[in-house]
Coordinates of C-alpha atoms (C1' of nucleotides) and ligand atoms in Angstrom, one line a residue:
Chain A
M1 CA -24.9 16.2 -10.5
S2 CA -26.3 13.7 -8.1
A3 CA -29.8 15.0 -8.9
F4 CA -29.1 14.6 -12.6
L5 CA -28.0 11.0 -12.2
G6 CA -31.1 10.3 -10.3
L7 CA -33.2 11.6 -13.2
Y8 CA -31.1 9.6 -15.7
I9 CA -31.6 6.4 -13.8
H10 CA -35.4 6.8 -13.8
S11 CA -35.6 7.9 -17.4
F12 CA -33.4 5.2 -19.0
R13 CA -31.9 1.9 -18.0
I14 CA -31.2 1.3 -14.4
H15 CA -29.2 -1.8 -15.1
T16 CA -26.7 -0.1 -17.4
I17 CA -26.2 2.6 -14.8
A18 CA -25.4 0.2 -12.1
H19 CA -22.8 -1.5 -14.2
S20 CA -21.3 1.6 -15.8
P21 CA -18.1 3.2 -14.6
I22 CA -19.8 6.5 -13.5
T23 CA -18.4 5.7 -10.1
T24 CA -15.0 4.3 -10.9
M25 CA -15.1 2.3 -7.7
S26 CA -11.8 1.8 -6.0
H27 CA -10.9 -1.4 -4.2
S28 CA -8.8 -2.1 -1.1
Y29 CA -5.4 -3.7 -1.4
T30 CA -6.9 -6.9 -0.1
E31 CA -9.8 -6.9 -2.5
E32 CA -7.4 -6.4 -5.4
N33 CA -5.4 -9.4 -4.3
Y34 CA -8.6 -11.5 -4.3
I35 CA -9.6 -10.2 -7.7
K36 CA -6.2 -11.1 -9.1
A37 CA -6.2 -14.5 -7.6
I38 CA -9.6 -15.3 -9.0
Y39 CA -8.5 -14.1 -12.4
K40 CA -5.4 -16.3 -12.4
L41 CA -7.3 -19.3 -11.2
S42 CA -10.0 -19.0 -13.8
A43 CA -7.4 -18.4 -16.6
N44 CA -6.4 -22.1 -16.4
G45 CA -9.7 -24.0 -16.4
T46 CA -12.8 -22.5 -17.8
Q47 CA -15.0 -23.6 -14.9
E48 CA -15.9 -21.7 -11.7
V49 CA -13.1 -21.1 -9.1
N50 CA -13.6 -22.8 -5.8
T51 CA -13.1 -21.4 -2.3
N52 CA -10.3 -23.6 -1.2
A53 CA -8.2 -22.8 -4.3
I54 CA -8.4 -19.1 -3.5
A55 CA -7.6 -19.7 0.1
E56 CA -4.5 -21.6 -0.9
V57 CA -3.0 -19.1 -3.3
L58 CA -3.7 -16.2 -0.9
E59 CA -2.4 -18.2 2.1
T60 CA -5.6 -17.6 4.1
K61 CA -8.5 -19.7 5.4
A62 CA -11.6 -20.8 3.5
A63 CA -13.9 -18.9 5.9
S64 CA -12.1 -15.6 5.1
V65 CA -12.5 -16.3 1.4
T66 CA -16.3 -16.8 1.8
D67 CA -16.6 -13.5 3.6
M68 CA -14.7 -11.7 0.8
L69 CA -16.7 -13.4 -1.9
R70 CA -19.9 -12.1 -0.4
K71 CA -18.4 -8.6 -0.3
L72 CA -17.1 -8.7 -3.9
S73 CA -20.4 -10.1 -5.1
A74 CA -22.3 -7.2 -3.5
K75 CA -19.9 -4.9 -5.4
D76 CA -20.6 -6.7 -8.7
I77 CA -17.0 -7.8 -9.1
V78 CA -17.8 -11.6 -9.0
N79 CA -20.6 -13.9 -9.8
Y80 CA -21.0 -15.9 -6.7
V81 CA -23.4 -18.7 -5.9
K82 CA -23.1 -20.3 -2.5
Y83 CA -21.4 -23.7 -2.7
K84 CA -21.1 -23.4 -6.5
G85 CA -17.9 -21.4 -6.9
V86 CA -17.1 -18.0 -8.2
S87 CA -16.1 -16.2 -11.4
L88 CA -15.3 -12.6 -12.3
T89 CA -17.9 -10.4 -13.8
E90 CA -16.9 -8.3 -16.8
Q91 CA -16.2 -5.4 -14.5
G92 CA -14.1 -7.7 -12.3
E93 CA -12.1 -8.9 -15.2
R94 CA -11.4 -5.3 -16.3
V95 CA -10.2 -4.6 -12.8
A96 CA -8.0 -7.8 -12.7
L97 CA -6.4 -6.9 -16.1
Q98 CA -5.5 -3.4 -14.8
I99 CA -3.8 -4.9 -11.7
I100 CA -1.9 -7.4 -13.9
R101 CA -1.0 -4.6 -16.3
K102 CA 0.6 -2.7 -13.4
H103 CA 2.3 -5.8 -12.0
R104 CA 3.9 -6.6 -15.3
L105 CA 4.9 -3.1 -16.2
W106 CA 6.6 -2.7 -12.9
E107 CA 8.4 -6.0 -13.3
T108 CA 9.6 -4.8 -16.7
F109 CA 10.7 -1.5 -15.2
L110 CA 12.7 -3.3 -12.5
V111 CA 14.5 -5.5 -14.9
E112 CA 15.0 -3.1 -17.8
K113 CA 15.8 0.1 -15.9
L114 CA 16.9 -0.9 -12.4
K115 CA 18.9 -4.0 -13.4
F116 CA 17.0 -6.4 -11.2
N117 CA 17.3 -10.1 -12.0
W118 CA 14.0 -11.7 -13.2
D119 CA 13.8 -13.8 -10.0
E120 CA 13.9 -10.7 -7.8
V121 CA 10.9 -8.7 -9.2
H122 CA 7.8 -10.6 -8.4
E123 CA 7.5 -9.8 -4.7
V124 CA 8.2 -6.1 -5.2
A125 CA 5.7 -5.9 -8.1
D126 CA 3.1 -7.5 -5.8
E127 CA 3.4 -4.3 -3.7
M128 CA 3.6 -1.9 -6.6
E129 CA 0.6 -3.2 -8.5
H130 CA -1.6 -1.5 -6.0
I131 CA -0.4 2.0 -6.7
S132 CA -3.6 3.7 -8.0
S133 CA -2.6 6.5 -10.4
T134 CA -3.5 5.6 -14.0
L135 CA -1.5 8.6 -15.2
L136 CA 1.5 6.9 -13.6
T137 CA 0.7 3.5 -15.2
N138 CA 0.4 5.0 -18.6
R139 CA 3.5 7.2 -18.4
L140 CA 5.4 4.2 -17.2
D141 CA 4.2 2.2 -20.1
E142 CA 5.3 5.0 -22.4
F143 CA 8.7 5.3 -20.7
L144 CA 9.3 1.6 -21.2
G145 CA 8.4 1.8 -24.9
F146 CA 5.0 0.1 -24.6
P147 CA 6.4 -3.4 -23.9
K148 CA 4.1 -6.3 -24.9
F149 CA 5.7 -8.9 -22.6
D150 CA 7.1 -8.9 -19.1
P151 CA 10.5 -10.4 -18.0
H152 CA 8.9 -13.8 -17.7
G153 CA 7.3 -13.8 -21.2
D154 CA 3.8 -13.0 -19.9
P155 CA 1.8 -10.6 -22.0
I156 CA 1.2 -7.0 -20.6
P157 CA -2.5 -5.9 -20.9
S158 CA -3.0 -2.5 -22.7
E159 CA -4.9 0.4 -21.1
T160 CA -8.1 -1.2 -22.5
G161 CA -7.2 -4.7 -21.3
E162 CA -6.0 -6.3 -24.6
M163 CA -2.9 -8.5 -24.7
K164 CA -0.8 -10.1 -27.4
Q165 CA -1.3 -13.8 -27.2
I166 CA 1.6 -15.8 -28.6
K167 CA 1.4 -19.4 -29.7
Q168 CA 3.4 -21.4 -27.3
R169 CA 3.7 -25.0 -26.0
L170 CA 5.3 -26.6 -23.1
L171 CA 8.7 -28.1 -23.5
S172 CA 7.3 -31.2 -21.9
D173 CA 4.8 -31.6 -24.7
M174 CA 7.4 -31.6 -27.5
E175 CA 9.0 -34.6 -29.3
V176 CA 12.5 -35.6 -30.1
N177 CA 14.0 -33.4 -32.8
D178 CA 11.5 -30.6 -32.2
A179 CA 13.1 -27.2 -31.6
G180 CA 12.1 -23.8 -30.5
V181 CA 12.9 -20.6 -28.7
V182 CA 12.1 -20.0 -25.0
V183 CA 9.3 -17.5 -24.8
G184 CA 8.0 -17.9 -21.3
V185 CA 8.0 -19.7 -18.0
N186 CA 5.0 -21.3 -16.2
D187 CA 6.4 -20.6 -12.8
S188 CA 8.0 -17.4 -11.6
Q189 CA 9.2 -18.6 -8.3
P190 CA 12.8 -17.4 -7.5
L191 CA 14.1 -21.0 -7.0
F192 CA 13.0 -22.0 -10.5
L193 CA 14.3 -18.9 -12.2
Q194 CA 17.6 -19.2 -10.4
Y195 CA 17.9 -22.8 -11.6
L196 CA 17.3 -21.6 -15.2
D197 CA 20.0 -18.9 -14.7
K198 CA 22.4 -21.5 -13.6
M199 CA 21.7 -23.7 -16.6
G200 CA 22.0 -20.7 -18.9
I201 CA 18.4 -20.9 -20.0
A202 CA 16.8 -17.5 -20.6
L203 CA 14.0 -15.9 -22.7
G204 CA 15.2 -16.2 -26.3
S205 CA 17.4 -19.3 -25.8
K206 CA 17.2 -21.8 -28.6
I207 CA 16.4 -25.3 -27.5
K208 CA 16.3 -28.6 -29.5
I209 CA 15.1 -31.9 -28.0
I210 CA 17.7 -34.6 -28.5
D211 CA 16.3 -37.4 -26.5
K212 CA 13.4 -38.2 -24.2
I213 CA 13.8 -40.7 -21.4
P214 CA 10.6 -42.7 -20.9
Y215 CA 11.4 -43.8 -17.4
D216 CA 11.1 -40.4 -15.8
N217 CA 10.1 -38.2 -18.7
S218 CA 13.3 -36.3 -18.5
L219 CA 14.7 -34.6 -21.6
E220 CA 18.1 -34.3 -23.1
I221 CA 18.3 -31.0 -24.9
N222 CA 20.7 -28.9 -26.9
L223 CA 20.9 -25.4 -25.8
E224 CA 22.0 -22.8 -28.3
D225 CA 23.4 -25.5 -30.7
N226 CA 26.2 -26.6 -28.5
K227 CA 25.5 -27.1 -24.7
K228 CA 23.9 -30.5 -23.9
L229 CA 21.6 -30.5 -20.8
L230 CA 19.5 -32.9 -18.9
I231 CA 16.1 -31.5 -17.9
S232 CA 13.7 -33.1 -15.5
S233 CA 10.0 -33.5 -16.1
E234 CA 9.2 -30.9 -13.4
V235 CA 11.3 -28.4 -15.2
S236 CA 10.2 -29.1 -18.7
K237 CA 6.6 -28.6 -17.6
N238 CA 7.4 -25.0 -16.7
I239 CA 9.2 -23.8 -19.9
F240 CA 7.2 -22.4 -22.9
L241 CA 8.7 -22.6 -26.3
S242 CA 7.5 -20.8 -29.4
A243 CA 5.1 -23.0 -31.4
Chain B
M1 CA 24.6 -15.9 15.2
S2 CA 21.7 -15.5 17.7
A3 CA 23.8 -17.3 20.3
F4 CA 26.7 -14.8 19.6
L5 CA 24.4 -11.9 20.0
G6 CA 23.1 -13.3 23.3
L7 CA 26.7 -13.4 24.6
Y8 CA 27.3 -9.9 23.3
I9 CA 24.3 -8.6 25.2
H10 CA 25.5 -10.0 28.5
S11 CA 29.1 -9.0 28.0
F12 CA 28.6 -5.5 26.9
R13 CA 25.8 -2.9 26.8
I14 CA 22.2 -4.1 26.9
H15 CA 20.8 -0.7 26.1
T16 CA 22.6 -0.4 22.7
I17 CA 21.4 -3.8 21.8
A18 CA 17.8 -3.1 22.6
H19 CA 17.9 -0.1 20.2
S20 CA 20.0 -1.8 17.5
P21 CA 18.3 -3.1 14.3
I22 CA 18.5 -6.8 15.2
T23 CA 14.8 -7.0 14.4
T24 CA 14.4 -4.6 11.6
M25 CA 10.8 -4.0 12.6
S26 CA 8.3 -3.2 9.9
H27 CA 5.5 -0.7 10.2
S28 CA 2.0 -0.5 8.8
Y29 CA 1.1 2.0 6.1
T30 CA -0.8 3.9 8.8
E31 CA 2.1 3.9 11.3
E32 CA 4.4 5.2 8.7
N33 CA 2.1 8.1 8.0
Y34 CA 2.1 9.0 11.7
I35 CA 5.9 8.7 11.9
K36 CA 6.3 11.0 8.9
A37 CA 3.8 13.5 10.3
I38 CA 5.5 13.7 13.6
Y39 CA 8.9 14.2 11.9
K40 CA 7.6 17.0 9.8
L41 CA 5.9 18.7 12.7
S42 CA 9.0 18.5 14.9
A43 CA 11.2 19.7 12.1
N44 CA 9.8 23.2 12.5
G45 CA 9.8 24.0 16.2
T46 CA 12.2 22.2 18.5
Q47 CA 9.6 21.4 21.1
E48 CA 7.3 18.3 21.6
V49 CA 4.6 17.8 19.0
N50 CA 1.0 18.0 20.3
T51 CA -1.8 15.6 19.6
N52 CA -4.1 18.1 17.8
A53 CA -1.4 19.1 15.4
I54 CA -1.0 15.5 14.3
A55 CA -4.7 15.0 14.0
E56 CA -5.0 18.0 11.8
V57 CA -2.3 17.1 9.3
L58 CA -3.5 13.5 9.1
E59 CA -7.1 14.6 8.9
T60 CA -8.1 12.4 11.8
K61 CA -9.4 12.8 15.3
A62 CA -7.4 13.5 18.4
A63 CA -8.7 10.3 20.1
S64 CA -7.3 8.2 17.2
V65 CA -3.9 10.0 17.5
T66 CA -3.7 9.1 21.2
D67 CA -4.3 5.5 20.4
M68 CA -1.6 5.4 17.8
L69 CA 0.9 7.3 20.1
R70 CA 0.5 4.6 22.7
K71 CA 1.2 2.0 20.1
L72 CA 4.2 3.8 18.7
S73 CA 5.5 4.4 22.2
A74 CA 5.3 0.6 22.9
K75 CA 7.3 0.0 19.7
D76 CA 10.0 2.6 20.9
I77 CA 9.3 4.8 17.9
V78 CA 8.2 7.8 19.9
N79 CA 8.9 9.3 23.3
Y80 CA 5.4 9.9 24.6
V81 CA 4.3 11.4 27.9
K82 CA 0.6 11.7 28.5
Y83 CA -0.6 15.3 28.1
K84 CA 3.0 16.4 27.4
G85 CA 3.3 15.8 23.7
V86 CA 5.5 13.5 21.7
S87 CA 8.8 13.3 19.9
L88 CA 10.5 10.7 17.7
T89 CA 13.1 8.4 19.2
E90 CA 16.4 7.9 17.3
Q91 CA 14.9 4.8 15.8
G92 CA 11.8 6.7 14.9
E93 CA 13.8 9.4 13.2
R94 CA 15.7 6.8 11.2
V95 CA 12.4 5.4 10.0
A96 CA 11.0 8.8 9.2
L97 CA 14.1 9.7 7.1
Q98 CA 13.8 6.5 5.1
I99 CA 10.1 7.2 4.3
I100 CA 11.0 10.8 3.3
R101 CA 13.9 9.4 1.2
K102 CA 11.5 7.2 -0.7
H103 CA 9.0 10.0 -1.1
R104 CA 11.5 12.4 -2.6
L105 CA 13.2 9.8 -4.8
W106 CA 9.9 8.8 -6.3
E107 CA 9.0 12.5 -6.8
T108 CA 12.3 12.9 -8.6
F109 CA 11.6 9.8 -10.7
L110 CA 8.2 11.1 -11.7
V111 CA 9.5 14.5 -12.8
E112 CA 12.8 13.4 -14.3
K113 CA 11.8 10.2 -16.1
L114 CA 8.0 10.2 -16.5
K115 CA 7.7 13.9 -17.3
F116 CA 5.2 14.7 -14.5
N117 CA 4.9 18.3 -13.6
W118 CA 6.1 19.2 -10.1
D119 CA 2.5 19.9 -8.9
E120 CA 1.4 16.3 -9.9
V121 CA 3.8 14.2 -7.9
H122 CA 3.1 14.7 -4.2
E123 CA -0.1 12.5 -4.0
V124 CA 1.4 9.7 -6.0
A125 CA 4.6 9.8 -4.0
D126 CA 2.5 9.6 -0.8
E127 CA 1.5 6.1 -2.0
M128 CA 4.9 5.0 -3.3
E129 CA 6.8 6.0 -0.2
H130 CA 5.4 2.9 1.5
I131 CA 6.9 0.3 -0.9
S132 CA 9.2 -1.6 1.4
S133 CA 12.1 -3.0 -0.7
T134 CA 15.4 -1.2 0.2
L135 CA 17.0 -2.8 -2.8
L136 CA 14.4 -1.0 -4.9
T137 CA 15.1 2.3 -3.1
N138 CA 18.8 2.1 -3.6
R139 CA 18.6 1.0 -7.2
L140 CA 16.2 3.9 -7.9
D141 CA 18.6 6.3 -6.2
E142 CA 21.4 5.0 -8.5
F143 CA 19.2 5.1 -11.6
L144 CA 18.4 8.8 -10.9
G145 CA 22.1 9.6 -10.5
F146 CA 22.0 10.0 -6.7
P147 CA 20.1 13.2 -6.7
K148 CA 20.5 15.4 -3.6
F149 CA 17.3 17.5 -4.0
D150 CA 13.8 16.7 -5.1
P151 CA 11.7 18.6 -7.6
H152 CA 10.6 21.1 -4.9
G153 CA 14.2 21.7 -3.7
D154 CA 13.9 19.5 -0.6
P155 CA 16.9 17.5 0.3
I156 CA 16.9 13.7 -0.3
P157 CA 18.2 11.7 2.7
S158 CA 20.9 9.2 1.9
E159 CA 20.6 5.5 2.8
T160 CA 22.1 6.4 6.2
G161 CA 19.8 9.3 6.6
E162 CA 22.1 12.2 5.9
M163 CA 21.0 15.2 3.8
K164 CA 22.6 18.2 2.2
Q165 CA 21.5 21.3 4.0
I166 CA 21.6 24.4 1.8
K167 CA 21.6 27.9 3.2
Q168 CA 18.4 29.5 2.1
R169 CA 16.1 32.3 3.2
L170 CA 12.5 33.2 2.5
L171 CA 11.8 35.7 -0.2
S172 CA 9.6 37.5 2.3
D173 CA 12.6 38.1 4.6
M174 CA 14.7 39.8 1.9
E175 CA 15.3 43.5 1.4
V176 CA 15.1 45.8 -1.6
N177 CA 18.0 45.2 -4.0
D178 CA 18.7 41.8 -2.6
A179 CA 18.9 39.1 -5.2
G180 CA 19.1 35.3 -5.4
V181 CA 18.1 32.1 -7.1
V182 CA 15.0 30.1 -6.3
V183 CA 16.1 26.9 -4.5
G184 CA 12.9 25.7 -2.9
V185 CA 9.3 26.1 -2.0
N186 CA 7.8 26.0 1.4
D187 CA 4.5 24.7 0.2
S188 CA 4.1 21.8 -2.3
Q189 CA 0.4 22.1 -2.8
P190 CA -0.7 21.9 -6.5
L191 CA -2.5 25.3 -6.5
F192 CA 0.7 27.1 -5.3
L193 CA 3.0 25.3 -7.7
Q194 CA 0.6 26.0 -10.6
Y195 CA 0.6 29.6 -9.7
L196 CA 4.4 29.7 -9.9
D197 CA 4.3 27.9 -13.3
K198 CA 1.9 30.6 -14.5
M199 CA 4.2 33.3 -13.3
G200 CA 7.2 31.6 -14.9
I201 CA 8.9 31.0 -11.5
A202 CA 10.8 27.7 -11.2
L203 CA 13.7 26.3 -9.3
G204 CA 16.8 28.1 -10.7
S205 CA 15.0 31.3 -11.5
K206 CA 16.9 34.5 -10.7
I207 CA 15.0 37.0 -8.7
K208 CA 15.9 40.5 -7.6
I209 CA 13.7 42.6 -5.2
I210 CA 12.9 45.9 -6.7
D211 CA 10.4 47.3 -4.2
K212 CA 8.6 46.4 -1.0
I213 CA 5.1 47.8 -0.4
P214 CA 4.7 48.4 3.3
Y215 CA 0.9 48.4 3.2
D216 CA 0.5 44.7 2.4
N217 CA 4.1 43.5 2.4
S218 CA 3.8 42.6 -1.3
L219 CA 7.0 42.7 -3.4
E220 CA 7.9 44.0 -6.8
I221 CA 10.5 41.7 -8.2
N222 CA 12.6 41.3 -11.4
L223 CA 12.5 37.8 -12.7
E224 CA 15.5 36.7 -14.9
D225 CA 16.6 40.3 -15.4
N226 CA 13.6 41.4 -17.4
K227 CA 10.2 40.4 -16.3
K228 CA 8.6 42.6 -13.6
L229 CA 6.2 40.8 -11.2
L230 CA 4.1 41.7 -8.2
I231 CA 4.2 39.1 -5.5
S232 CA 1.9 38.9 -2.5
S233 CA 3.1 38.4 1.0
E234 CA 1.5 34.9 1.1
V235 CA 3.4 33.9 -1.9
S236 CA 6.8 35.4 -0.9
K237 CA 6.5 33.5 2.4
N238 CA 6.6 30.2 0.4
I239 CA 9.6 30.8 -1.8
F240 CA 13.2 30.0 -0.7
L241 CA 16.1 31.9 -2.3
S242 CA 19.8 30.9 -2.1
A243 CA 21.4 32.8 0.8
Chain C
dC1 C1' -30.2 -44.1 -2.6
dA2 C1' -28.5 -43.8 2.0
dG3 C1' -24.1 -42.7 4.3
dT4 C1' -19.7 -41.0 4.7
dG5 C1' -16.0 -37.5 3.7
dA6 C1' -14.7 -33.3 1.7
dA7 C1' -15.7 -28.6 0.7
dT8 C1' -18.0 -24.7 2.1
dT9 C1' -20.5 -21.6 4.9
dT10 C1' -22.0 -19.7 9.4
dA11 C1' -21.2 -18.4 14.2
dG12 C1' -18.6 -16.1 17.2
dA13 C1' -14.0 -13.7 18.4
dT14 C1' -9.8 -10.9 17.6
dT15 C1' -6.9 -7.1 16.0
dC16 C1' -6.3 -2.7 13.7
dA17 C1' -7.6 1.9 12.7
dC18 C1' -11.0 4.6 13.2
dC19 C1' -15.1 7.2 15.5
dT20 C1' -18.3 10.0 19.2
dA21 C1' -19.2 11.4 23.7
dA22 C1' -17.7 12.0 28.3
dA23 C1' -14.1 12.7 31.7
dA24 C1' -9.7 14.5 33.2
dA25 C1' -5.7 17.4 32.9
dT26 C1' -3.7 21.6 31.6
dA27 C1' -3.7 26.4 30.2
dA28 C1' -5.7 31.0 30.1
dA29 C1' -8.7 34.6 32.2
dA30 C1' -11.0 36.9 35.5
Chain D
dT1 C1' -6.6 31.9 43.0
dT2 C1' -10.8 30.4 41.4
dT3 C1' -13.3 29.9 37.1
dT4 C1' -13.5 29.0 32.4
dA5 C1' -11.8 27.3 28.1
dT6 C1' -8.9 24.3 25.5
dT7 C1' -6.4 20.1 25.0
dT8 C1' -6.0 15.5 25.7
dT9 C1' -7.2 11.1 27.2
dT10 C1' -10.5 7.4 28.3
dA11 C1' -14.7 4.7 27.5
dG12 C1' -17.2 2.3 24.5
dG13 C1' -18.4 1.1 19.8
dT14 C1' -18.0 0.3 14.5
dG15 C1' -16.3 -1.9 10.1
dA16 C1' -12.7 -4.5 7.7
dA17 C1' -10.1 -8.5 7.4
dT18 C1' -8.8 -12.1 9.7
dC19 C1' -9.2 -16.6 12.6
dT20 C1' -11.1 -21.3 14.9
dA21 C1' -14.8 -24.3 15.6
dA22 C1' -19.2 -25.9 14.4
dA23 C1' -22.9 -26.6 11.1
dT24 C1' -24.3 -27.3 6.5
dT25 C1' -24.2 -28.8 1.8
dC26 C1' -22.3 -31.4 -1.8
dA27 C1' -20.2 -35.3 -4.1
dC28 C1' -19.0 -39.9 -4.2
dT29 C1' -19.3 -44.7 -3.0
dG30 C1' -21.1 -48.9 -1.5
Ligands
MN301 MN1 5.2 -11.5 -11.1
MN302 MN1 5.9 -11.7 -14.5
MN303 MN1 5.9 15.6 -1.8
MN304 MN1 8.8 17.2 -2.6

DNA sequence: CAGTGAATTTAGATTCACCTAAAAATAAAA
DNA sequence: TTTTATTTTTAGGTGAATCTAAATTCACTG
């Protein structure tokens, strides 16, 4: 087999071979966390991700990040140019999407099947997303009925990395008299989600903007056609409504 | 709270406090594998576990085991005397039982909910047993209906570490005309379980011994009152029947 | 466009889990 | 009871992932 591959490399295209998934390379727990962090940071802006940003989200030091970037670059997971920032290669993006798939499927499992609250699942899923078996991932997906969105409204990548993209806009970007349904949150931290629970805001809640206070950009909203609420700017920047 | 505990230590028994779970210490993935290995090796014989045995089951070298034993000894997880072997402390046994609890609950989940075959679950569970959340473990237990045995017939420890012990004996120890129900296997390796599948032997199967061939200790058995089978000595040493 | 400040990388160390080779202790045989 | 064989430990070292401190490069500003 090894001999055959050797032949193949010499007869055809070396480059394709190097990038192809003949060796479905596996990555350490740590490498996977870096890959996910880079994916999430590049999802926002379209530019290269910088070292300090990665260090911050992973709660590590810039020097450690540089080490890892060199390593991931050698593995062809990232495009890395010294001092110029980093981005995922196609292979890297595929890996990232599989980690995110697992994260969001497990979050869905925890909420749907084990009755976790949506603010309790992130930390646990951060561990479970590293379980390697793809059979497990696909069976879990099936068991859950092939869900397209996780408990925070985030899309779940399919086995091939595709996700449903829904049109959404931030509550903070809407105008008086606009209305919509809550379809996602921009922040999955427990404190924020607990606040939403307390206010009675959940995925699926109907919201209409009644008034906008220019002084601090807070909003007066109507929740489910009856309850009036005051929402700060910080909060409205973290709620997505259907567009 | 801390102040109160301080008082308690001085007023009553220092030793109990030192062993109590004030600091619910956490253990690395690697440490947990050693703890589990030592538990399983001491479950058989009652004597101390020796270094080479641990090295063998963990597929590592004796020198590495010695390093880890010193480390686990410092953490009060094992009683370790140089050259004399090792055993788990009470705390170590508690930790081991929680790992085994998770392993067996996840195996049960995989078979009951995700339709895995019983020969496919061990490797996956070896990863999942390290997920730390006790809330997750207990919710999973509840979701599965508090099962008492895993897909291989092994007892599942409760949150407090208790397990149902069923009376069982090896098929190889039984006599002609004895009968019983399969309640467990002594070997969970895929190849053995696949062989049982092929033969139609599963947990719950009724078996009666028809004849015993002295030459090689193989058995002629009746499976489910109709099917006649020939079972080698190796196989019969790995099947438990109800006593 | 030189000069400062921030971002990034390098240099050098540490900890964890592992290894090989050699020494020491224990167990088995002669 | 010596001698020999086996088991176990020590000594010394490696790679992964981390750190601090110092050097370098980049970006902005006067
Ligand atoms: Mn999450
Ligand atoms: Mn989520
Ligand atoms: Mn198992
Ligand atoms: Mn089992």
